[in-house]
Short mmCIF file of C-alpha atoms and ligand atoms in Angstrom, two decimals:
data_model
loop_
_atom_site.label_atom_id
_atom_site.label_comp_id
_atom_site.label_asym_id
_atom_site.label_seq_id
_atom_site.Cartn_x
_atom_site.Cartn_y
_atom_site.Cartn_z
CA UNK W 173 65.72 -68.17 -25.89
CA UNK W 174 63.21 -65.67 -25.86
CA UNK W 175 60.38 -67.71 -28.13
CA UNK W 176 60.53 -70.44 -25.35
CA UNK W 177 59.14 -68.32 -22.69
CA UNK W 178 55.26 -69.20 -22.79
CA UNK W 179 53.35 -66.59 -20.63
CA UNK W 180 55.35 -63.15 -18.83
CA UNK W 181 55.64 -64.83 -15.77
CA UNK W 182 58.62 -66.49 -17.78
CA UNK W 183 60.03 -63.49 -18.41
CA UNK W 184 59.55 -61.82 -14.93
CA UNK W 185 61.18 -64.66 -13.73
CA UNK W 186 64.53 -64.27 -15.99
CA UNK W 187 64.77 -60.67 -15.59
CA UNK W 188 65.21 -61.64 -11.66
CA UNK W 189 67.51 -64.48 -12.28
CA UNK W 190 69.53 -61.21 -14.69
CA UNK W 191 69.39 -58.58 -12.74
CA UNK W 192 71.70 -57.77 -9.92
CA UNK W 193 69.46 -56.74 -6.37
CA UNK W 194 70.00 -53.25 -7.08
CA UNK W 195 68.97 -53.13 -10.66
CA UNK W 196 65.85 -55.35 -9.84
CA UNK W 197 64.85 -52.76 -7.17
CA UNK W 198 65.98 -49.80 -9.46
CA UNK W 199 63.18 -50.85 -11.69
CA UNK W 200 60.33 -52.68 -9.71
CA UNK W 201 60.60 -50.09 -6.84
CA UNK W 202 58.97 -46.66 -6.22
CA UNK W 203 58.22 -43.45 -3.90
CA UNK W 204 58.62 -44.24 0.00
CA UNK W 205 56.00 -46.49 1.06
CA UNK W 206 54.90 -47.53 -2.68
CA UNK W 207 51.09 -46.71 -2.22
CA UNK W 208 51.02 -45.31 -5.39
CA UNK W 209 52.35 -48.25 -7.36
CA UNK W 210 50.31 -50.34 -5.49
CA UNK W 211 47.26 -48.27 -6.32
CA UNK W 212 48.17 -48.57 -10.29
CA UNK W 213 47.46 -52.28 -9.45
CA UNK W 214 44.61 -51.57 -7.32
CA UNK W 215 42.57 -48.91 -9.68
CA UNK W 216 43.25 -51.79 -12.58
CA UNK W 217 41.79 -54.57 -10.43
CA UNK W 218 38.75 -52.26 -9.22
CA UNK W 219 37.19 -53.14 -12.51
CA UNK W 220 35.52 -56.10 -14.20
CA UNK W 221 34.57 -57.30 -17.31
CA UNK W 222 30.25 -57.38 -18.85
CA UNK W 223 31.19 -59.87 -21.67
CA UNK W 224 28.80 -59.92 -24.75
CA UNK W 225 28.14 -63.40 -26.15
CA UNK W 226 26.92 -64.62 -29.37
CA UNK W 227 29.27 -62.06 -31.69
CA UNK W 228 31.31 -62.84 -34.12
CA UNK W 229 34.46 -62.64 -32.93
CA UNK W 230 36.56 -64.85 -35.88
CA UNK W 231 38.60 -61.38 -36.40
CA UNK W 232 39.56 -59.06 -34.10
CA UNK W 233 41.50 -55.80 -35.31
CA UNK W 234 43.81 -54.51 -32.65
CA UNK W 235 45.36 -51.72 -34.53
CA UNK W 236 45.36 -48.09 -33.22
CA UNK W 237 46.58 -45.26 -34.51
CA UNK W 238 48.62 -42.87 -32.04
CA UNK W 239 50.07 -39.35 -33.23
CA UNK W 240 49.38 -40.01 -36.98
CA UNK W 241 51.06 -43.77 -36.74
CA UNK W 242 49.36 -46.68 -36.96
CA UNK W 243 50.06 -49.74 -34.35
CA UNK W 244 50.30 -52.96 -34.35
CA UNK W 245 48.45 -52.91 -30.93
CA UNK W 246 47.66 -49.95 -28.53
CA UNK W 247 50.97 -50.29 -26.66
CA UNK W 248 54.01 -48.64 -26.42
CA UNK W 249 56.43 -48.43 -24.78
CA UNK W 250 57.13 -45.46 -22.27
CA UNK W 251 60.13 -43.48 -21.31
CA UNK W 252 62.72 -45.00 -19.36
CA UNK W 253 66.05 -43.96 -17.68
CA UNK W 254 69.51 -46.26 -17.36
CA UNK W 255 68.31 -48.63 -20.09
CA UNK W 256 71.76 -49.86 -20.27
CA UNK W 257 71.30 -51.74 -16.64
CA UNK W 258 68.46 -53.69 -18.21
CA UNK W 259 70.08 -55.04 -20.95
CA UNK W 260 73.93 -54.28 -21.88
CA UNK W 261 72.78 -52.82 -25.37
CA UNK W 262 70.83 -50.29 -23.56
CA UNK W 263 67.54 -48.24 -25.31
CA UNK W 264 68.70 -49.53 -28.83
CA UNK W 265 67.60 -53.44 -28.01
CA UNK W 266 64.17 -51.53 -26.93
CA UNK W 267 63.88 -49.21 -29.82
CA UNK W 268 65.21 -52.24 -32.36
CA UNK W 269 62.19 -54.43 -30.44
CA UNK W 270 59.65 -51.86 -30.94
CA UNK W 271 60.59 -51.37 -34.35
CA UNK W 272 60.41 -54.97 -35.25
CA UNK W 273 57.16 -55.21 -33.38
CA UNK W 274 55.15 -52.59 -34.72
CA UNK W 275 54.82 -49.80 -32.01
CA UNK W 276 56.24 -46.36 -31.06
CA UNK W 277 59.69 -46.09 -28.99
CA UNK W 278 59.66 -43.69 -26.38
CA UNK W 279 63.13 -42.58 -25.66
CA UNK W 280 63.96 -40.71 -22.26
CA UNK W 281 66.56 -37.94 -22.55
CA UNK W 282 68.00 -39.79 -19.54
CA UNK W 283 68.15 -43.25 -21.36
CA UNK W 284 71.77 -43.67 -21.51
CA UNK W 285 72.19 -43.37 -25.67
CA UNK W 286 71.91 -40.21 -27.47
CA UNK W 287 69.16 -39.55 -30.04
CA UNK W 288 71.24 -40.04 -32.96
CA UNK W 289 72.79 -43.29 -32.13
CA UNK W 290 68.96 -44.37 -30.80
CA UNK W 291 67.97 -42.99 -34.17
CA UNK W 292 70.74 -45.20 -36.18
CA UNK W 293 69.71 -48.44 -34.76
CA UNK W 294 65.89 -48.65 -35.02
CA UNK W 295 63.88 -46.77 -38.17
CA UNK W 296 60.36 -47.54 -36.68
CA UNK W 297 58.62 -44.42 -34.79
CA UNK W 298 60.50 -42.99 -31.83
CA UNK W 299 59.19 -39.69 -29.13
CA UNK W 300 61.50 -38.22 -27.43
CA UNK W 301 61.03 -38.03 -23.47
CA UNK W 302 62.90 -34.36 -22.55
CA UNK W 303 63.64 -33.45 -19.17
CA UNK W 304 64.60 -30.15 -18.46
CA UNK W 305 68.44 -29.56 -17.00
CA UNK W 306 69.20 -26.53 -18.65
CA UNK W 307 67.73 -22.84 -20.15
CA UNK W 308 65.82 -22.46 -23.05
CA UNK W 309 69.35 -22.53 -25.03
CA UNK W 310 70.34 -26.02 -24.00
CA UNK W 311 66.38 -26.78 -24.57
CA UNK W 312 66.53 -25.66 -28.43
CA UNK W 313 70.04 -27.69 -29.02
CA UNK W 314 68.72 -30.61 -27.51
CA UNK W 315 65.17 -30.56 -29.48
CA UNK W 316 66.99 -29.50 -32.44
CA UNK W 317 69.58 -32.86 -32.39
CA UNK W 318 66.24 -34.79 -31.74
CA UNK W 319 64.45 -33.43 -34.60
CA UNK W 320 67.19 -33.72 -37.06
CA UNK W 321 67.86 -37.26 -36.03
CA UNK W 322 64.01 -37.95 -37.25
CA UNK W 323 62.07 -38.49 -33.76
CA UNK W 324 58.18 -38.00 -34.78
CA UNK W 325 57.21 -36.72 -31.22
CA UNK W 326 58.56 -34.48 -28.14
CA UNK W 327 57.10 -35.78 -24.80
CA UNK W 328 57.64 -33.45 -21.70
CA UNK W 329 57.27 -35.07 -18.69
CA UNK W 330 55.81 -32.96 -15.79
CA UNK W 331 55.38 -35.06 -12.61
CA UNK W 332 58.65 -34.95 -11.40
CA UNK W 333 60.13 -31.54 -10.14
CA UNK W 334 62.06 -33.50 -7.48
CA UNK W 335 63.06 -36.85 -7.71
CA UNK W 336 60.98 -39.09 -5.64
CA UNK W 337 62.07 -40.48 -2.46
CA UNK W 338 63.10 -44.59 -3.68
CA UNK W 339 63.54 -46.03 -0.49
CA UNK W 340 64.73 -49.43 -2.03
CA UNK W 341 67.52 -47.32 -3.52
CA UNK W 342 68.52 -45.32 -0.91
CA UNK W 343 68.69 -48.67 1.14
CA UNK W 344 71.11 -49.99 -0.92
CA UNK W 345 73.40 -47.16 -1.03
CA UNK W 346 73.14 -46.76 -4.53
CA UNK W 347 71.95 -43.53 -7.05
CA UNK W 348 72.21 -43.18 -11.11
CA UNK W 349 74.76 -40.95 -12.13
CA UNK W 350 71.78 -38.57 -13.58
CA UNK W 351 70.16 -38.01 -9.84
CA UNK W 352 73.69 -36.86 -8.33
CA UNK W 353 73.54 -34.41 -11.48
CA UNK W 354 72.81 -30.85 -9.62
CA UNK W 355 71.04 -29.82 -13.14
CA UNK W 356 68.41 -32.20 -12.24
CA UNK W 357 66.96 -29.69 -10.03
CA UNK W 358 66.25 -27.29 -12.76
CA UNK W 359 63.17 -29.12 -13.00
CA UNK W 360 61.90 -27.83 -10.45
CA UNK W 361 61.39 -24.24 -12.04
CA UNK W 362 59.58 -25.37 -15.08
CA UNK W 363 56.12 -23.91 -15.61
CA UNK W 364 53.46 -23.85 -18.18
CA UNK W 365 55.45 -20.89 -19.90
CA UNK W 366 58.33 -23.20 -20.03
CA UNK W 367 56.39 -25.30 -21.70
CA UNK W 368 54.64 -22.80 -24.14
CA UNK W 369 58.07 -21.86 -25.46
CA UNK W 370 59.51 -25.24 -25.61
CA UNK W 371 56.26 -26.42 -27.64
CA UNK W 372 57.03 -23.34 -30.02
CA UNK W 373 60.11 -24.23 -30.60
CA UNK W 374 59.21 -28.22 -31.15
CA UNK W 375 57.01 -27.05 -33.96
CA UNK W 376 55.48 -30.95 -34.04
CA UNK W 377 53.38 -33.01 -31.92
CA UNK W 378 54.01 -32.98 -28.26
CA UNK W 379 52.62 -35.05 -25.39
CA UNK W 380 52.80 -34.11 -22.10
CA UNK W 381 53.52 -37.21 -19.42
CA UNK W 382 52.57 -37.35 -15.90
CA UNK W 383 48.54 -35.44 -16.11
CA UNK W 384 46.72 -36.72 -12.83
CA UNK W 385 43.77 -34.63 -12.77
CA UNK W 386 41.39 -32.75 -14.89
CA UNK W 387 41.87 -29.36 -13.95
CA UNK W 388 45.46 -29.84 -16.14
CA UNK W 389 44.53 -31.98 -18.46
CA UNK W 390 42.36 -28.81 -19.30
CA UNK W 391 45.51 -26.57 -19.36
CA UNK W 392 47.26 -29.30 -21.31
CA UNK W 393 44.68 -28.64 -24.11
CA UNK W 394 44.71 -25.03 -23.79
CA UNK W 395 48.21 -25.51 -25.08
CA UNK W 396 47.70 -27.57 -27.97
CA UNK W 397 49.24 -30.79 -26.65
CA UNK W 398 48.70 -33.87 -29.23
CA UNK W 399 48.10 -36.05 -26.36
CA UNK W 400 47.83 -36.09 -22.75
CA UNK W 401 49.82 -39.40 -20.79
CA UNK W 402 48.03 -39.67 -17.64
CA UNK W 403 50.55 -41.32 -15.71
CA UNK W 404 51.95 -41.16 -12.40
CA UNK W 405 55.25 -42.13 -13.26
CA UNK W 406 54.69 -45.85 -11.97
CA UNK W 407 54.17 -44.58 -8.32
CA UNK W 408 58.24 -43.52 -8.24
CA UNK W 409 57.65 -39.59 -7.91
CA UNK W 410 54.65 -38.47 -5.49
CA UNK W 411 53.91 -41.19 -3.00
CA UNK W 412 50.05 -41.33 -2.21
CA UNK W 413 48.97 -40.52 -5.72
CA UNK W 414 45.79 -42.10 -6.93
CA UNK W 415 46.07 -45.19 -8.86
CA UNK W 416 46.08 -44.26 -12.82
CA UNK W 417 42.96 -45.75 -14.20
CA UNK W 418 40.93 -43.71 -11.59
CA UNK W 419 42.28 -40.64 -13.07
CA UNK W 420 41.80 -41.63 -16.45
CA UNK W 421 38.03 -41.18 -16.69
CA UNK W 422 38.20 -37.68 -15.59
CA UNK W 423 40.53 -36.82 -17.69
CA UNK W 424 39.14 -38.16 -20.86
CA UNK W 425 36.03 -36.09 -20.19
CA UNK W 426 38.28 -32.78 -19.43
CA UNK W 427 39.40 -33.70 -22.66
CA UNK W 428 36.63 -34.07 -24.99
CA UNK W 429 38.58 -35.50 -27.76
CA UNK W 430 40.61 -32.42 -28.69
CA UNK W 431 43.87 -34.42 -28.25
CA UNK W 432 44.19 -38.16 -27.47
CA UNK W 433 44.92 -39.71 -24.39
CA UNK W 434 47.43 -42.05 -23.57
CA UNK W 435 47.71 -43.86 -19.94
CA UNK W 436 50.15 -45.82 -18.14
CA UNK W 437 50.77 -47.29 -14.65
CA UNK W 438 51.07 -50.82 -13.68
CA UNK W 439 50.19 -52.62 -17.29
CA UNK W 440 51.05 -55.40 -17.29
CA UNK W 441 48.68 -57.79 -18.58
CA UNK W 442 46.15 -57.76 -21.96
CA UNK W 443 42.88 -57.22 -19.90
CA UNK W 444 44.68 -54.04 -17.99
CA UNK W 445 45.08 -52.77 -21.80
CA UNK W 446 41.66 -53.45 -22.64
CA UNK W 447 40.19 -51.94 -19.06
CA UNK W 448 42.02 -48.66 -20.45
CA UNK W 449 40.77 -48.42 -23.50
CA UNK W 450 37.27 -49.12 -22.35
CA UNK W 451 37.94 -46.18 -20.33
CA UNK W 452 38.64 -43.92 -23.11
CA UNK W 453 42.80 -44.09 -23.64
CA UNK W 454 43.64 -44.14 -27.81
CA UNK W 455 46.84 -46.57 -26.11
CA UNK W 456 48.35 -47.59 -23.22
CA UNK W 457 52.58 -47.26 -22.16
CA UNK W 458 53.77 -49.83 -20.28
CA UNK W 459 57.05 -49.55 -17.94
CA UNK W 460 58.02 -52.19 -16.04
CA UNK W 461 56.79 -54.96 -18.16
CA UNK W 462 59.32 -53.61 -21.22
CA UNK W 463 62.03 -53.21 -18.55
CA UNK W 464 61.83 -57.36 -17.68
CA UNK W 465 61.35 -58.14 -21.09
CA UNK W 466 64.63 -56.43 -21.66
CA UNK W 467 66.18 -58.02 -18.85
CA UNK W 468 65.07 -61.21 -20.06
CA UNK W 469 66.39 -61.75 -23.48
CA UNK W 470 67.45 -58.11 -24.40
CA UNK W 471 65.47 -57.05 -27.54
CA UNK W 472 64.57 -60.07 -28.37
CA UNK W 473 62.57 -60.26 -24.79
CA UNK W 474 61.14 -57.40 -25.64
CA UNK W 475 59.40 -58.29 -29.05
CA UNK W 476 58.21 -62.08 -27.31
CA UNK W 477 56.69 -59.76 -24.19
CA UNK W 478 54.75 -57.55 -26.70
CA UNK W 479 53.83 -60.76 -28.93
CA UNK W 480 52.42 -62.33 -25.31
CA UNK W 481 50.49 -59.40 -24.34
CA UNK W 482 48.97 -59.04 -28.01
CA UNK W 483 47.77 -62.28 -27.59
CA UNK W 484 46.19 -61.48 -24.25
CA UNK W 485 44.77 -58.24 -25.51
CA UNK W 486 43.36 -60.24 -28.30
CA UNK W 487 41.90 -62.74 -26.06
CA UNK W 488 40.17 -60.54 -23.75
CA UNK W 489 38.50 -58.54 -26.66
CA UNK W 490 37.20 -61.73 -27.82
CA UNK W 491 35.75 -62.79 -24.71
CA UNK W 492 34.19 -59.67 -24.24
CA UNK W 493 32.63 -59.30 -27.57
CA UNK W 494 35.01 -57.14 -29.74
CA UNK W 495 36.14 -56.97 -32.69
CA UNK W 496 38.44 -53.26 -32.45
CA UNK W 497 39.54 -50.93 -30.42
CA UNK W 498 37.18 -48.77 -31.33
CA UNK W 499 34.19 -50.48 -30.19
CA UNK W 500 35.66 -50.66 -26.87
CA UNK W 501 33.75 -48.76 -23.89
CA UNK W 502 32.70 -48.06 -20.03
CA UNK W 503 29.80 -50.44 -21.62
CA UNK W 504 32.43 -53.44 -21.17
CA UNK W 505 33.32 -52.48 -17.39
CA UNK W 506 32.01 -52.66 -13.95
CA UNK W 507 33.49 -51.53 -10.83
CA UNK W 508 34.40 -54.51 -8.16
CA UNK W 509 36.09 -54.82 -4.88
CA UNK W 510 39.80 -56.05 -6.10
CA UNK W 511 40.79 -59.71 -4.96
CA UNK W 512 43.62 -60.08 -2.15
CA UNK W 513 46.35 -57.23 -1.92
CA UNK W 514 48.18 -56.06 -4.04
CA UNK W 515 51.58 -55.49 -5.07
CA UNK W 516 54.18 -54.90 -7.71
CA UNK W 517 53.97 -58.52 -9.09
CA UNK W 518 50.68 -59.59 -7.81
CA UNK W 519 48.88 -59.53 -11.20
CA UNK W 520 51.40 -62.73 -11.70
CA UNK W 521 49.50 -65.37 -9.77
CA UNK W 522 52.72 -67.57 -9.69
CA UNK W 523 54.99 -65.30 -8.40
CA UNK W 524 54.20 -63.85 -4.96
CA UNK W 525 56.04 -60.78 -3.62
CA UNK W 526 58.53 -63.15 -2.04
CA UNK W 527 59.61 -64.97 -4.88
CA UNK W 528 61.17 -62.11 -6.30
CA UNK W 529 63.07 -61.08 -3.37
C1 FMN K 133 63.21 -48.02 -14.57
C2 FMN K 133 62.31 -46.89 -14.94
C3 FMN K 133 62.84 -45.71 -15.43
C4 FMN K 133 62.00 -44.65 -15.79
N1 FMN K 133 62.53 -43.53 -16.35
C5 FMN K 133 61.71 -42.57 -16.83
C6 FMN K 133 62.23 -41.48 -17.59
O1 FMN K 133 63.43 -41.38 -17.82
N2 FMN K 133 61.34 -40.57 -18.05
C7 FMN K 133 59.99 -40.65 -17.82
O2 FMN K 133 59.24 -39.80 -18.26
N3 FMN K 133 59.48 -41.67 -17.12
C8 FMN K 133 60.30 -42.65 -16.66
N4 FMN K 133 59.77 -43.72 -16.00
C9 FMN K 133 58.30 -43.83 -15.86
C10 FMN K 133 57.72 -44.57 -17.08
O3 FMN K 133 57.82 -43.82 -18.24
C11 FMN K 133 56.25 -44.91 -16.85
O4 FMN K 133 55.52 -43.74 -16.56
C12 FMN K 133 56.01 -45.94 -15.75
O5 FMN K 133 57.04 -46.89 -15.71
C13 FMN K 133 54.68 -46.63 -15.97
O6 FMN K 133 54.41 -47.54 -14.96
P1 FMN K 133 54.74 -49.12 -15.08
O7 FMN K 133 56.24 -49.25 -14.90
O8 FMN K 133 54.02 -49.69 -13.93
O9 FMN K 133 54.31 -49.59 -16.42
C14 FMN K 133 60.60 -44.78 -15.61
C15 FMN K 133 60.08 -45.96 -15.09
C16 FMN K 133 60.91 -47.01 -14.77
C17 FMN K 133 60.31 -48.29 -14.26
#
């Protein structure tokens, strides 16, 4: 039962013991050698805390507002493909976790549901995650269904124009139906203009996933984007990508608070969530971590993973000194050399890289 499990390592655990091989690598793996997932890790554990002392810190307020919404913590949950080999009720368990927990739903156009059954099962706040595998025609049908059916956001994700090489994947002999889909490739052809029109037509907030630098985080703006998700795509596109949280500061100052910035990549823990906000992100996304809690106990995983990192976030803002989000700041950080290497699972003391395999 999901309220049993005490601390995420719990859940990690279950998610293995659920999962097939192939599913478990479909998830945990990325791009070719996996430098860029580790360095998600790494850029997280370059950093550690300057706690204040002596505040009172008998409430903390961990409520952020994203796009308009207000959350119960600054987490959501990103975009993610094949929900339905995570849990057998597919994106629905997420979105009816998120709803229950407070927090948006991000909903991938690749999730396995379509946005009005998505939309049917969950009424909190969902975005949906478009990729592009079609002309502007099947663009405006698709952003039309997702507008009618309610969805508060459109996110466009940009960092993938070719699938990334997932060695675990090809090792097992095994692809999602959506990569042997030739469309995929019309990805490839998408450009800012593409992205002008399709904003046009949107008529709402957009966020744009996958920023790694501030030269487009610049262009971003210059397009009205609501936000800006400086992501990497959990190291599974471009191999050799720099870890997100050393992006992150660049791009905040690109940014100058003319659209908020989200960030994820490698969350997985309430001081990661914290390190990011002191950083500058309004929230972070996390990936993986939703994708075990799913595996775990379905949506009820899902809502006891949010409820344990809450109570981490919580935690860590206490021990620092803070009382909201919005105090938070590079005031709270140093930069450190990270302890031992690092690894998909290695923010999980208890686990070890071959305890999973
Ligand atoms: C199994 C899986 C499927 C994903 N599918 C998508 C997707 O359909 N669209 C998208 O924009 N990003 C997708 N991503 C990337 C996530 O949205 C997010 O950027 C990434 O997982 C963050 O890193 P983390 O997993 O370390 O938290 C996927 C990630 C995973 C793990």
């Amino acid at each position: 039962m999901a309220k049993d499990f005490v601390c995420t390592h719990e859940i990690i655990e279950a998610a293995h013991r659920a999962w097939s091989a192939t599913t478990w690598d479909y998830v945990a793996g990325a791009a070719l050698t996996e430098t860029t997932l580790r360095r998600n890790r790494y850029a997280l554990d370059s950093y550690a805390f300057l706690p204040r002392i002596l505040r009172d810190v008998s409430k903390i307020d961990l409520s952020a507002k994203v796009l308009g919404q207000t959350l119960r913590a600054p987490v959501l949950v990103s975009p993610m493909g094949s929900v339905g080999l995570m849990t057998p009720e597919g994106v629905k368990a997420s979105a009816r976790a998120t709803t229950r927990y407070g927090t948006i739903q991000t909903v991938s156009s690749v999730a396995g549901q379509d946005v009005e059954t998505i939309a049917a099962a969950a009424s909190g706040p969902k975005i949906f995650q478009l990729y592009i595998r079609g002309d502007m025609d099947w663009i405006r049908k698709h952003l039309n269904r997702a507008k009618a059916a309610g969805y508060i956001g459109l996110m466009i994700t940009v960092d993938g124009p070719y699938y990334g090489i997932r060695e675990r994947q090809l090792i097992h002999r095994w692809s999602l139906p959506s990569i042997v889909d030739p469309s995929r490739h019309i990805q490839a052809s998408v450009t800012w203009e593409t992205f002008a029109e399709i904003r046009k037509h949107w008529g709402g907030p957009t966020v744009i996933k996958g920023i790694a630098t501030a030269a487009d985080a610049k262009l971003a703006v210059e397009h009205g984007v609501s936000a800006i998700c400086v992501s990497n795509h959990g190291g599974r596109e471009l191999d050799h990508g720099r870890g997100t949280l050393d992006m992150l500061p660049e791009v905040v100052e690109a940014v100058a608070k003319r659209a908020e910035v989200w960030v994820d990549g490698g969350i997985v823990r309430g001081t990661d969530v914290v390190k990011a906000l002191c950083l500058g992100a309004n929230c972070v996304g996390i990936g993986r971590l939703a994708a075990w809690g799913l595996g775990a106990d379905g949506e009820d995983g899902l809502v006891r993973t949010l409820e344990i990192l809450e109570s981490e976030i919580f935690n860590a803002m206490g021990l620092i000194g803070a009382t909201s989000v919005a105090e938070l700041g590079p005031q709270y950080l140093t930069r450190v050399v990270p302890m031992g290497p690092t690894h998909e699972t290695s923010a999980f003391r208890h686990l070890g890289p071959e305890a999973l395999r």
